[in-house]
Coordinates of C-alpha atoms and ligand atoms in Angstrom, one line a residue:
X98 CA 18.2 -32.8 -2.3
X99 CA 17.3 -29.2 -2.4
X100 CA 19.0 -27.2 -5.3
X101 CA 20.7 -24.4 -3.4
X102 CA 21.5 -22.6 -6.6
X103 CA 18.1 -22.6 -7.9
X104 CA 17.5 -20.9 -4.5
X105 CA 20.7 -18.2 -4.9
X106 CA 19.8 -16.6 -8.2
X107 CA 16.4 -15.9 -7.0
X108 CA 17.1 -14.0 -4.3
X109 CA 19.0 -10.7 -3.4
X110 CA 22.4 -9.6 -3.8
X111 CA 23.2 -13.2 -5.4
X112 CA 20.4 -13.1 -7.9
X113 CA 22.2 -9.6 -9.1
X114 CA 25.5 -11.2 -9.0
X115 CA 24.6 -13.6 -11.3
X116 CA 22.8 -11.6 -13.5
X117 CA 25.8 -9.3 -14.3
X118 CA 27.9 -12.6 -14.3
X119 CA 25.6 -13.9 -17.2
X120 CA 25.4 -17.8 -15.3
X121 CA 22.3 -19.8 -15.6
X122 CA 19.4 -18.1 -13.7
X123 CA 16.3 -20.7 -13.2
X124 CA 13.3 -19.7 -12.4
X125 CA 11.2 -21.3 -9.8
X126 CA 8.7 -22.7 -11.4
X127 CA 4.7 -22.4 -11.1
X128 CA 3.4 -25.0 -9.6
X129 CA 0.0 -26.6 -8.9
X130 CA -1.5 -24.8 -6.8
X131 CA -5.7 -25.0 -6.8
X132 CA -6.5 -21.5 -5.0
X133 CA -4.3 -20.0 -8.0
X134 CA -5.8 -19.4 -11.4
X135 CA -5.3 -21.9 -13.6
X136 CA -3.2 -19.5 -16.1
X137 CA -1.1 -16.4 -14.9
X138 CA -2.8 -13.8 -17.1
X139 CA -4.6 -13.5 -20.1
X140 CA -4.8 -16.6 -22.9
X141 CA -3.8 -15.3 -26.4
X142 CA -5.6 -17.7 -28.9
X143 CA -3.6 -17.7 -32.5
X144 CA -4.2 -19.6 -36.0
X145 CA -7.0 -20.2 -37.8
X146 CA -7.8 -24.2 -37.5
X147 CA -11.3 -25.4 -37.2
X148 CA -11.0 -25.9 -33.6
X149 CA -10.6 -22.5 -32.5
X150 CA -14.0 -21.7 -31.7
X151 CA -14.3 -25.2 -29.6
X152 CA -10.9 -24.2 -27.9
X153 CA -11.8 -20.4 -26.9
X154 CA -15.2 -21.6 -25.7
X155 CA -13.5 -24.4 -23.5
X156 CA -11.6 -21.8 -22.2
X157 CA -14.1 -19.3 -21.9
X158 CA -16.0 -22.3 -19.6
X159 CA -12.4 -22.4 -17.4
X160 CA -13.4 -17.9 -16.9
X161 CA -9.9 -17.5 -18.9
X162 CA -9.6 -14.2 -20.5
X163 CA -9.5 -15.5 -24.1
X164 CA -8.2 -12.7 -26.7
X165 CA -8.1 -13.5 -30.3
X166 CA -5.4 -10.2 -30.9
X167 CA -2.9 -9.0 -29.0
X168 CA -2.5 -5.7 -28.0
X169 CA 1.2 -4.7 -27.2
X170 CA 2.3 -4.0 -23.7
X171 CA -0.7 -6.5 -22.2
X172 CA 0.6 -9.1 -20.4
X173 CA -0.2 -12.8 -21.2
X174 CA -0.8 -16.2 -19.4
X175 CA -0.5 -18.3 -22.2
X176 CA -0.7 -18.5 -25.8
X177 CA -2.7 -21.5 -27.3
X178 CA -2.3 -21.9 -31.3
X179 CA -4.9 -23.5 -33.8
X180 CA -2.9 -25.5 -36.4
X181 CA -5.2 -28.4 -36.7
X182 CA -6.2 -27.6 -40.3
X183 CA -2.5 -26.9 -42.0
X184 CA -2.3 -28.2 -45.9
X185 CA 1.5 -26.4 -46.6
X186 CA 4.3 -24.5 -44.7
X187 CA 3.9 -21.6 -46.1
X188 CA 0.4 -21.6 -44.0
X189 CA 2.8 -21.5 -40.9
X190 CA 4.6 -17.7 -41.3
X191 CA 1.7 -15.5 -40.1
X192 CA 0.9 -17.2 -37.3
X193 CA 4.5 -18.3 -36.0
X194 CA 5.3 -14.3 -36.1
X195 CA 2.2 -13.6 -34.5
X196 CA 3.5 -16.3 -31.4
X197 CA 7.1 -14.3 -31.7
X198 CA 5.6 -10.8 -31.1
X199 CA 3.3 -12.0 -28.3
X200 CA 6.1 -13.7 -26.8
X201 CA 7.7 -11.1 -25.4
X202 CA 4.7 -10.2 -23.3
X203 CA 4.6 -14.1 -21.9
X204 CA 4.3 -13.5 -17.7
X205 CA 6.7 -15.9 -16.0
X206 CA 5.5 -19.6 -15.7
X207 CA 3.4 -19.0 -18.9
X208 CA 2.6 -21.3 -21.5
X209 CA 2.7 -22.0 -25.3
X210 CA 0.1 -25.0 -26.4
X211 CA -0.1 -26.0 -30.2
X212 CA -3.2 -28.1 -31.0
X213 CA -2.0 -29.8 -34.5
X214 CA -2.5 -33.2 -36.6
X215 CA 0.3 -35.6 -36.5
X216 CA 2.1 -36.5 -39.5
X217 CA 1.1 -39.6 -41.8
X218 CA 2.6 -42.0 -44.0
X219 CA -1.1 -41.0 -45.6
X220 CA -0.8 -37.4 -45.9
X221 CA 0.0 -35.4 -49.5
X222 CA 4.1 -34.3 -48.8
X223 CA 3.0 -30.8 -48.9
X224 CA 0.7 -31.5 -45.6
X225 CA 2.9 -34.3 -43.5
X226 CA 5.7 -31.4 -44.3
X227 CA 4.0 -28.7 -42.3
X228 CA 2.0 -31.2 -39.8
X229 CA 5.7 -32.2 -39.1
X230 CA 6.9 -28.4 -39.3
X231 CA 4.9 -27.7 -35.7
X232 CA 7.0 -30.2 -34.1
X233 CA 10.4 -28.4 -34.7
X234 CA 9.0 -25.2 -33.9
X235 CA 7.4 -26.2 -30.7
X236 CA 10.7 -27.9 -29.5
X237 CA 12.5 -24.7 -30.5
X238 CA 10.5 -22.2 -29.1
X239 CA 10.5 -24.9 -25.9
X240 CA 14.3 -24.0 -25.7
X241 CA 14.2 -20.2 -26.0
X242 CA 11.3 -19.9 -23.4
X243 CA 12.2 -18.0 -19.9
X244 CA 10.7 -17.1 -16.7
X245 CA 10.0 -21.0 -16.3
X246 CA 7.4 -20.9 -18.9
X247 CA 6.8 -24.0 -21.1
X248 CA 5.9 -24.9 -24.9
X249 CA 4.3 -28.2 -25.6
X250 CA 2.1 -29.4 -28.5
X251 CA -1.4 -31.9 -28.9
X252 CA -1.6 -34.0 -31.4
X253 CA -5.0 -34.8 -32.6
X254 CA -5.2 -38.2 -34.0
X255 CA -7.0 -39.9 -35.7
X256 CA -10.6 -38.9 -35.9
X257 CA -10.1 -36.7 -32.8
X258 CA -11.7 -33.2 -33.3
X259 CA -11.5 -30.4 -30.8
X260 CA -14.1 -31.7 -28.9
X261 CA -12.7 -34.8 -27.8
X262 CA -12.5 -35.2 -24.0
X263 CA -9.0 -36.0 -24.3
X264 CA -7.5 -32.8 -26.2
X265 CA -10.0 -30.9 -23.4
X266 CA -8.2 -32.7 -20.8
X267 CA -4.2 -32.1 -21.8
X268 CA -4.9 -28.6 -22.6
X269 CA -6.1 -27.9 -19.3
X270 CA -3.1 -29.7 -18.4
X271 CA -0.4 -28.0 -20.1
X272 CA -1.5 -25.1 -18.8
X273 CA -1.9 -25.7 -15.3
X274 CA 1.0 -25.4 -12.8
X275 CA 0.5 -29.7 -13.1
X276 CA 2.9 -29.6 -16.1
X277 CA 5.5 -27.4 -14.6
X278 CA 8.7 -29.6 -15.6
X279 CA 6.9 -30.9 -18.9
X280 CA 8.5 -29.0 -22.0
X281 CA 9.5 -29.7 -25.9
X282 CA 6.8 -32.8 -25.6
X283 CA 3.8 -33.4 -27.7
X284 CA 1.2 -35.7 -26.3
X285 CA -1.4 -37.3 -29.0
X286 CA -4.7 -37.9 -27.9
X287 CA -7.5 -39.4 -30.2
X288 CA -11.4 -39.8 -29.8
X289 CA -12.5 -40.9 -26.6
X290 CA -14.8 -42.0 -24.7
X291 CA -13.6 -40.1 -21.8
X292 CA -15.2 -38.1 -19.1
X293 CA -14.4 -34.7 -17.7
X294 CA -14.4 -34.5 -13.9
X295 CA -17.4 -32.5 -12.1
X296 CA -14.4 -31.3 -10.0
X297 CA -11.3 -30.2 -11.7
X298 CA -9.4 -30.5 -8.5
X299 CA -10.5 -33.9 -7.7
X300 CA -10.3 -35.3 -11.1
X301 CA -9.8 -39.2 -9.3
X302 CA -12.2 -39.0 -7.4
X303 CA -13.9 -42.4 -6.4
X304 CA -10.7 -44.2 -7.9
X305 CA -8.5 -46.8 -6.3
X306 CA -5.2 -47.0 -6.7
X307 CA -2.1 -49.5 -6.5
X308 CA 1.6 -47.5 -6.4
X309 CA 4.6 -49.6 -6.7
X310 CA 7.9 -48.7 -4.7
X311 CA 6.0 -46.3 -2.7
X312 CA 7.4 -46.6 0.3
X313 CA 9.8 -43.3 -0.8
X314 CA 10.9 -40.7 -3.1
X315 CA 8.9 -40.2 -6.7
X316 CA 6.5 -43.5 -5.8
X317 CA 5.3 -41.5 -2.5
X318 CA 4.8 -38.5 -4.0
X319 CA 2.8 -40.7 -6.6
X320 CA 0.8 -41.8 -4.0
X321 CA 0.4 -38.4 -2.0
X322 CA -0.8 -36.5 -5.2
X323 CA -3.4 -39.4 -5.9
X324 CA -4.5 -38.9 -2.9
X325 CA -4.9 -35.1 -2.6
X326 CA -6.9 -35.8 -6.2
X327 CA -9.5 -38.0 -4.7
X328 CA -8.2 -41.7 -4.8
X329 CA -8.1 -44.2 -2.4
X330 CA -4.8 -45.6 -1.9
X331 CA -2.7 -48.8 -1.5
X332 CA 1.1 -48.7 -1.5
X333 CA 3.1 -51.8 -2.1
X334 CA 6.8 -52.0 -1.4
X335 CA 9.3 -54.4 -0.4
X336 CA 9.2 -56.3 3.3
X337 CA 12.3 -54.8 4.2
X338 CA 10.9 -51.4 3.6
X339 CA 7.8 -52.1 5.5
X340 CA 8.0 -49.4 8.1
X341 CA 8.8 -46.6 5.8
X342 CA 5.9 -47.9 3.7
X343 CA 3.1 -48.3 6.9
X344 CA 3.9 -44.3 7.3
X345 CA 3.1 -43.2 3.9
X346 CA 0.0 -45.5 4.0
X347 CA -0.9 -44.2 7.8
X348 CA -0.8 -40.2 6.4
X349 CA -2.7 -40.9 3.4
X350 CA -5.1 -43.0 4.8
X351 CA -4.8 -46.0 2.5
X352 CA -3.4 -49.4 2.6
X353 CA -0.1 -51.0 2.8
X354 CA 0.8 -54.3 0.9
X355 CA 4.4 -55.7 1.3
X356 CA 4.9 -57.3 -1.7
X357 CA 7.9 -58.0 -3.7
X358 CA 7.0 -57.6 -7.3
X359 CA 9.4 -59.9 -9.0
X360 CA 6.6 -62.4 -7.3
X361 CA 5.3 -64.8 -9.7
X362 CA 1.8 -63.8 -8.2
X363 CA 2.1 -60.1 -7.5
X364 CA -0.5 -59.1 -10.3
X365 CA -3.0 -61.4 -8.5
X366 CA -2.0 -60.2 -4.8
X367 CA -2.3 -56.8 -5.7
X368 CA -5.9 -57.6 -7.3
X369 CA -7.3 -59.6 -4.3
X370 CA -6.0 -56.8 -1.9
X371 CA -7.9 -54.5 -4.2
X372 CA -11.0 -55.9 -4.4
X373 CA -11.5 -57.7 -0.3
X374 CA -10.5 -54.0 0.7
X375 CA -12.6 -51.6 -1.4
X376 CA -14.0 -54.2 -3.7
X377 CA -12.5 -52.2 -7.0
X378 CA -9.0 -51.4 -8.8
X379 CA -8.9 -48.6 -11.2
X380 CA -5.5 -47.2 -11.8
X381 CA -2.2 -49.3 -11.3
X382 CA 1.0 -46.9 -11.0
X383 CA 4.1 -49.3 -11.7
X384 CA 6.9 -47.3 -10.1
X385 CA 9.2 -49.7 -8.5
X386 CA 12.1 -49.7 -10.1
X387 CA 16.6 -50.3 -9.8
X388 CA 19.8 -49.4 -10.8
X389 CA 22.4 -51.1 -10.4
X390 CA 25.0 -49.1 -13.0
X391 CA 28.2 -50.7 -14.3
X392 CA 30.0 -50.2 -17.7
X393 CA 28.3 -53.1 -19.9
X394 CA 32.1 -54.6 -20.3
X395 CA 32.3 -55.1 -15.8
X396 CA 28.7 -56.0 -16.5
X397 CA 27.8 -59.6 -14.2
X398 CA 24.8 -61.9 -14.3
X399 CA 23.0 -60.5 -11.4
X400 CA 23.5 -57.1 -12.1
X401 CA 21.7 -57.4 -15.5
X402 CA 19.2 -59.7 -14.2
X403 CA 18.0 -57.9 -11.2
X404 CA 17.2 -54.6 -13.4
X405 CA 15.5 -56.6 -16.1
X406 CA 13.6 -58.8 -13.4
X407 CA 12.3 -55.3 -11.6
X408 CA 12.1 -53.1 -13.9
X409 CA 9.9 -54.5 -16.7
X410 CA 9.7 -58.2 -17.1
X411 CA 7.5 -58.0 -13.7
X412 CA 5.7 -55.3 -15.2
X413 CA 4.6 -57.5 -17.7
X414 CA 3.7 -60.6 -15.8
X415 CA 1.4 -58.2 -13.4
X416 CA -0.1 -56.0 -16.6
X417 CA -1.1 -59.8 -18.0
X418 CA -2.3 -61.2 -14.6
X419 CA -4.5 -57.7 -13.9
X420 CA -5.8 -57.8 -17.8
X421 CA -6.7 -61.3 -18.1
X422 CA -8.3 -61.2 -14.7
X423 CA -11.2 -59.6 -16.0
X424 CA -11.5 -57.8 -13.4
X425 CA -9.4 -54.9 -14.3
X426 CA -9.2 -52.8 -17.7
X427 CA -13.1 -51.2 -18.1
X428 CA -11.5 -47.7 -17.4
X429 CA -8.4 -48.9 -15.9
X430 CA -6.0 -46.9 -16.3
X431 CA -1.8 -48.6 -15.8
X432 CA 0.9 -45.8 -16.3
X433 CA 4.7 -47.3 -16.1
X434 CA 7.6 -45.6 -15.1
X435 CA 10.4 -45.2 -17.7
X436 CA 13.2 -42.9 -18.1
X437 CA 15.2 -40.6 -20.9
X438 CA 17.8 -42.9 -20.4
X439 CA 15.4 -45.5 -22.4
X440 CA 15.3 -43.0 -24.6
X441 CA 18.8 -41.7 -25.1
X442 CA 21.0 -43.8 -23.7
X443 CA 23.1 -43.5 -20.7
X444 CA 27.0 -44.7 -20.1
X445 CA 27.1 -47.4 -17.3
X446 CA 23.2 -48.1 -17.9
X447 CA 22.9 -50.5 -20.6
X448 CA 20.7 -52.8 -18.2
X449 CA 18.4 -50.3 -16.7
X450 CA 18.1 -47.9 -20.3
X451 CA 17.3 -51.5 -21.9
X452 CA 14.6 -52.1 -19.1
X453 CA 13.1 -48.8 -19.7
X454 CA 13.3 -48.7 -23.2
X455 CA 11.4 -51.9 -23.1
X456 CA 8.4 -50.2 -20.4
X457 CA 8.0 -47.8 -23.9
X458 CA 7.7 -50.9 -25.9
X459 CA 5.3 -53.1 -24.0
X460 CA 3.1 -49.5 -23.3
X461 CA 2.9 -48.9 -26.9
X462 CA 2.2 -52.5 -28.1
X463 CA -0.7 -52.9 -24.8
X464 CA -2.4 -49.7 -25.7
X465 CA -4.9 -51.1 -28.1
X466 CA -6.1 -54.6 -26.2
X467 CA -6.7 -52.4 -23.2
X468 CA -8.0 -49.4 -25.3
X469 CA -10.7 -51.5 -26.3
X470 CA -11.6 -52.1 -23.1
X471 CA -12.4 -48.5 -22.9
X472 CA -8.8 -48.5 -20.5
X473 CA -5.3 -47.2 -21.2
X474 CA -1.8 -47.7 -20.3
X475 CA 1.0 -44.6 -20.8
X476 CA 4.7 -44.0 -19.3
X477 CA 6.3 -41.0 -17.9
X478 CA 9.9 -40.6 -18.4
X479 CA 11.7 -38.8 -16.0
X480 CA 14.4 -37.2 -16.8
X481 CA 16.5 -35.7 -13.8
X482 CA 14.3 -35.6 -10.6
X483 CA 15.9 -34.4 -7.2
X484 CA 15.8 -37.7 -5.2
X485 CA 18.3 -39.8 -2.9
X486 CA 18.8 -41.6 -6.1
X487 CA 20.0 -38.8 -7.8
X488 CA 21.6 -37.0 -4.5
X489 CA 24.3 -39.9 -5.0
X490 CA 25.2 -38.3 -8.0
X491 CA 28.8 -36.4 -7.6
X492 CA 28.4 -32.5 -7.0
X493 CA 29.6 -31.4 -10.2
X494 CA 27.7 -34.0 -12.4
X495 CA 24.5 -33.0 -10.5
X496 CA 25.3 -29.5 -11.0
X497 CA 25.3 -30.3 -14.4
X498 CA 23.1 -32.8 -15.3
X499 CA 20.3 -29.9 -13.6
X500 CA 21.5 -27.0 -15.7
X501 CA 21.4 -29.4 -19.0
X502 CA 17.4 -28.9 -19.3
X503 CA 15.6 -26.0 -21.1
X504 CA 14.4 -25.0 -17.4
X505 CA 18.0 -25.6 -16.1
X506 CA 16.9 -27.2 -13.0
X507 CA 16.2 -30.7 -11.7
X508 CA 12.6 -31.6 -11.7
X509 CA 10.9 -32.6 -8.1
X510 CA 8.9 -36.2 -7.4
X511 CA 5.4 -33.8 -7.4
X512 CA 6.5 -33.0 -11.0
X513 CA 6.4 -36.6 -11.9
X514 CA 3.5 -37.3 -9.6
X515 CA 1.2 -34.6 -11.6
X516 CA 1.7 -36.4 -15.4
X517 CA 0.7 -39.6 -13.6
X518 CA -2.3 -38.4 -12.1
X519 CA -3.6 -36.7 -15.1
X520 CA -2.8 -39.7 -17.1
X521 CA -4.7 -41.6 -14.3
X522 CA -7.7 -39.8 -14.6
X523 CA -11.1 -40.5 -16.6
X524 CA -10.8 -37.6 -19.0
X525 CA -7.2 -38.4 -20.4
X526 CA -9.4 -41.5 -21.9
X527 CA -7.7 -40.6 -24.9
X528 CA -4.2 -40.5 -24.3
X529 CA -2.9 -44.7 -24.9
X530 CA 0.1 -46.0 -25.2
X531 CA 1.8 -42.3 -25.3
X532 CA 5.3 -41.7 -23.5
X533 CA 5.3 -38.4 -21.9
X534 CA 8.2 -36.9 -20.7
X535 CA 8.7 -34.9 -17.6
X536 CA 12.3 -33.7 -17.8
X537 CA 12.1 -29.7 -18.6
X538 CA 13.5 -30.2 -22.2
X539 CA 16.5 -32.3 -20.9
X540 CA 18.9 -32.1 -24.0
X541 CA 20.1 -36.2 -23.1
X542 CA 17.8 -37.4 -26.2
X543 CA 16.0 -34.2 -26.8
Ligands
NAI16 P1 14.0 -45.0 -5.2 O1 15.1 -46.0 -5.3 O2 14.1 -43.9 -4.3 O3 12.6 -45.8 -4.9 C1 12.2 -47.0 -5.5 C2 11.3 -47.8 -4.6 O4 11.0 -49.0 -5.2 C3 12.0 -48.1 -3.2 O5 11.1 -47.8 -2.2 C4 12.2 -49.6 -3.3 O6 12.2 -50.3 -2.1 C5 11.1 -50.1 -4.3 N1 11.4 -51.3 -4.9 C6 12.5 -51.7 -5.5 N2 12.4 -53.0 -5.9 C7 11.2 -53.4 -5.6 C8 10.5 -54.6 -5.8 N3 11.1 -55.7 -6.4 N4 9.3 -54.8 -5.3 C9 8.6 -53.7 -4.7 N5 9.3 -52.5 -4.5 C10 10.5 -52.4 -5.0 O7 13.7 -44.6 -6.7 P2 13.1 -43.2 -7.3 O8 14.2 -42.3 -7.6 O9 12.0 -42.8 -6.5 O10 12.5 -43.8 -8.7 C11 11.2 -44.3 -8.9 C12 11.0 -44.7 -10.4 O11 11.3 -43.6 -11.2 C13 11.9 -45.8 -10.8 O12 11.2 -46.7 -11.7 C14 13.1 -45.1 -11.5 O13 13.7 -45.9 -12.4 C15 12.3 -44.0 -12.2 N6 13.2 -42.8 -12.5 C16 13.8 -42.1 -11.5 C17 14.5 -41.0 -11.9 C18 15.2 -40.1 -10.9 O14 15.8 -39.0 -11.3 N7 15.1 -40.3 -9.6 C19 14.7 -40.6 -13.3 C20 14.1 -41.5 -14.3 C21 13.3 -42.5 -13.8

C-alpha cells in the first residue's frame, strides 16, 4: 500500500506545511537505479587503517571521486571510514570529528561506511573496547542521518584484509541505491574465495534460482530483481496460488513449480525441477512464510504448528535434502527470510517470532558445513515492508509502526529483494551465516 504521507511532505504546499509544523518529513529514498552513478557526489575517505589505500583504489576503479580532505562547502556522496587498525578509544576522536564536520555537507540519499574489526573474546580490553566503540557510533550516527541517507558498518573478520572480495562487494553495496532501507547494521565478511562480477549490473548472471512463496508481494519482487540481475528463475508457490504464480513465472521468463513446502520431499522436487530444466541450482531464496497472530494465552494447536511447520522446520528438511544431495552447495548460495520480530519480539507473535528467531539459528549454525563447500547461507530480516500483509495493519498502527524507523518510512519488497540478491551473488562469498537487516533502523529491537 502506497504511503500517501511519504508522498505529502514531499511535495508543495504540504511539504511546507509540515515543515513549519515540525512532523516527520521522510525522504524518498535513492534507489537502484543502474543509469545513475553509483554515489550522489563525491566519496570522502577518513581514518588512517591499513586498508585505505586498497579502499580508495577500489573506488578509484568504480570512477568515484575519492578525496582524502574535505574542503567546506563541497558537497559529498558518501563518506567511507578506515578503522580497521584501532588499538584504543582515544584513536577514535580525530576521525569521528572529522565524519561530524563533513556531515553536514552529506547530499541527500548519501552514505556513511565504516570498514572495522569485530570485537574478540581474544583481543587486549583496550582494543575489543574501541573495535566495539565503532558499533555504537555507527548505530548513532545511523539515527541522526537525514535526506534518506544511511550509516552502516563492515566488519572484517577473521583474516579478511581489504582485499577480500567480500568487503569489495558490501561496500559497493552500502553505497549503492541497493541498500536504500538498510541502516544501523554491520555486516561481517571474512576471506573468501569469492568472485567479483565482469558486470556489476548483472552480478547473477548465469545463476539459477528457486524463490519460495513467489507467487506475490516481497517473494515476487525476489524473483523479479533476480531476474533483472541475470538469473534464471523458478518460482514455487502453493497449488491454490497457481495462477497468480504462472504470471510471475510468464513475465520473467522462468519456471513455475506448485509445490507445497511443508512436503516431506520438497527439497528433492525443487532439485529435480532444477536440474531436468536447466540442468543446475545455484541460489535457493526461502521466502514462503505465515502468520497466524494470537496472544500466546488464545494460542491453539494448529495455529502454532502451522507457523512452525512453514516457516522454518521445512526450511530445514529442504536445506538438508539440497546439502546432502551433493548436488547443491559448490557456490550455492540459500538466503532465508526472517524478521525483527525474531529479533525483538512482537505481542500476539510468539509462534511466528519463535519461527524466525529459529531461521537465525539454523543460518548461523549451517554457515560453516556449507562454507566449506565454498557456498553460504544468510537471512534478511525485514522489518516493516509495505505489503497486503502489512496493509491489514490498522491505519493508525501502520502510521506508526512506518514513522518508528530511522528513515521513518515503511520499506518496499524491492528493498528486501536487493539484500537477497547481493547476498545471492558470487562476490558476497564471504558473507555466511550473517543476519542482515532491511528495516531503515526500525527502533523494535534496534
Ligand atoms: P505474503 O503472505 O504476501 O506471501 C507469502 C507467500 O508464501 C504467498 O504467496 C503464499 O501462498 C506462500 N506460501 C505460504 N505458505 C506456503 C507453503 N507452505 N508452501 C509454498 N508457499 C507458501 O507474505 P510477504 O509479506 O510477502 O512475506 C514474505 C516473507 O517475508 C515471509 O517469510 C514473511 O514472514 C517475511 N516478512 C515479511 C514482512 C512484511 O512486512 N511483509 C516483515 C518481515 C518478514
Amino acid at each position: 500500500m502506497a504511503d500517501t504521507y511519504l508522498n505529502l511532505v514531499n511535495t508543495g504546499i504540504t511539504k511546507e506545511i509540515a515543515k513549519k509544523l515540525g512532523l516527520p518529513r521522510p525522504s524518498v529514498l535513492r534507489r537502484f537505479d543502474p543509469s545513475k552513478p553509483l554515489v550522489p557526489g563525491p566519496v570522502l575517505l577518513l581514518g588512517n587503517g591499513e586498508s585505505v589505500t586498497t579502499l580508495s583504489e577500489t573506488m578509484l576503479a568504480w570512477n568515484l571521486d575519492v578525496r582524502r580532505h574535505a574542503t567546506p562547502g563541497q558537497k559529498l556522496g558518501a563518506i567511507v571510514i578506515a578503522w580497521d587498525t584501532l588499538t584504543a578509544p582515544g584513536e577514535l576522536s580525530e576521525t569521528a570529528l572529522a565524519v561530524g564536520s563533513a556531515l553536514k555537507d552529506l547530499l541527500p540519499g548519501g552514505r556513511v561506511v565504516t570498514v572495522s574489526r569485530p570485537a574478540t573474546d581474544s583481543d587486549a580490553p583496550e582494543t575489543a573496547a574501541v573495535r566495539q566503540s565503532v558499533d555504537g557510533f555507527v548505530r548513532s550516527v545511523a539515527h541522526e542521518m537525514r535526506g534518506g541517507s544511511t550509516a552502516n558498518g563492515i566488519l572484517l573478520g577473521e583474516a579478511a584484509d581489504a582485499g577480500s572480495t567480500g568487503l569489495i562487494a558490501t561496500l559497493r553495496f552500502l553505497l549503492s541505491g541497493r541498500s536504500a532501507y538498510v541502516s544501523g547494521q554491520f555486516i561481517e565478511v571474512s576471506n573468501d574465495a569469492g568472485e567479483l562480477p565482469t558486470d556489476w549490473n548483472k552480478p547473477l548472471d548465469g545463476k539459477v534460482a528457486v524463490v519460495t512463496g513467489a507467487a506475490r508481494g516481497i517473494g515476487a519482487a525476489i524473483a523479479k530483481v533476480l531476474q533483472r540481475d541475470g538469473a534464471q528463475l523458478i518460482v514455487v508457490d502453493v497449488p491454490q496460488a497457481g495462477e497468480q504464480l504462472a504470471k510471475v513465472a510468464n513475465k520473467l521468463h522462468g519456471t513455475a513449480l506448485q509445490l507445497d513446502i511443508t512436503a516431506q520431499d520438497a527439497g528433492k522436487r525443487i532439485l529435480e525441477h532444477a536440474l531436468s530444466r536447466y540442468g543446475r541450482l545455484d541460489i535457493v531464496v526461502h521466502n514462503a512464510g505465515i502468520t497466524r497472530d494470537k496472544l500466546l494465552a488464545n494460542m491453539d494447536e494448529a495455529k502454532w504448528n502451522s507457523v512452525l511447520a512453514v516457516n522454518i522446520e521445512s526450511q530445514l528438511r529442504m536445506n538438508r535434502e539440497l546439502l546432502d544431495s551433493g548436488k547443491f552447495g559448490h557456490n550455492g548460495r540459500i538466503v532465508s527470510l526472517a524478521s525483527t520480530s525474531g529479533i525483538a519480539g512482537n505481542r500476539g507473535q510468539s509462534n511466528y517470532a519463535a519461527s524466525k528467531a529459529g531461521v537465525m539459528g539454523m543460518v548461523r549454525a549451517t554457515a560453516p558445513a556449507i562454507g566449506s563447500l565454498g557456498g553460504s547461507i544468510n537471512a534478511v530480516a525485514p522489518g516493516f515492508i509495505e505489503t497486503d500483509m502489512t496493509a491489514k495493519i490498522p491505519f493508525l498502527t501502520r502510521q506508526l509502526a512506518r514513522r518508528v524507523s530511522s528513515l521513518q518510512q515503511g520499506g518496499l519488497p524491492l528493498d528486501v529483494a536487493e539484500t537477497v540478491s547481493f547476498l545471492a551473488s558470487d562476490a558476497a562469498a564471504g558473507v555466511n551465516g550473517e543476519v542482515v537487516r532491511v528495516c531503515g533502523q526500525n527502533m523494535v529491537g534496534a
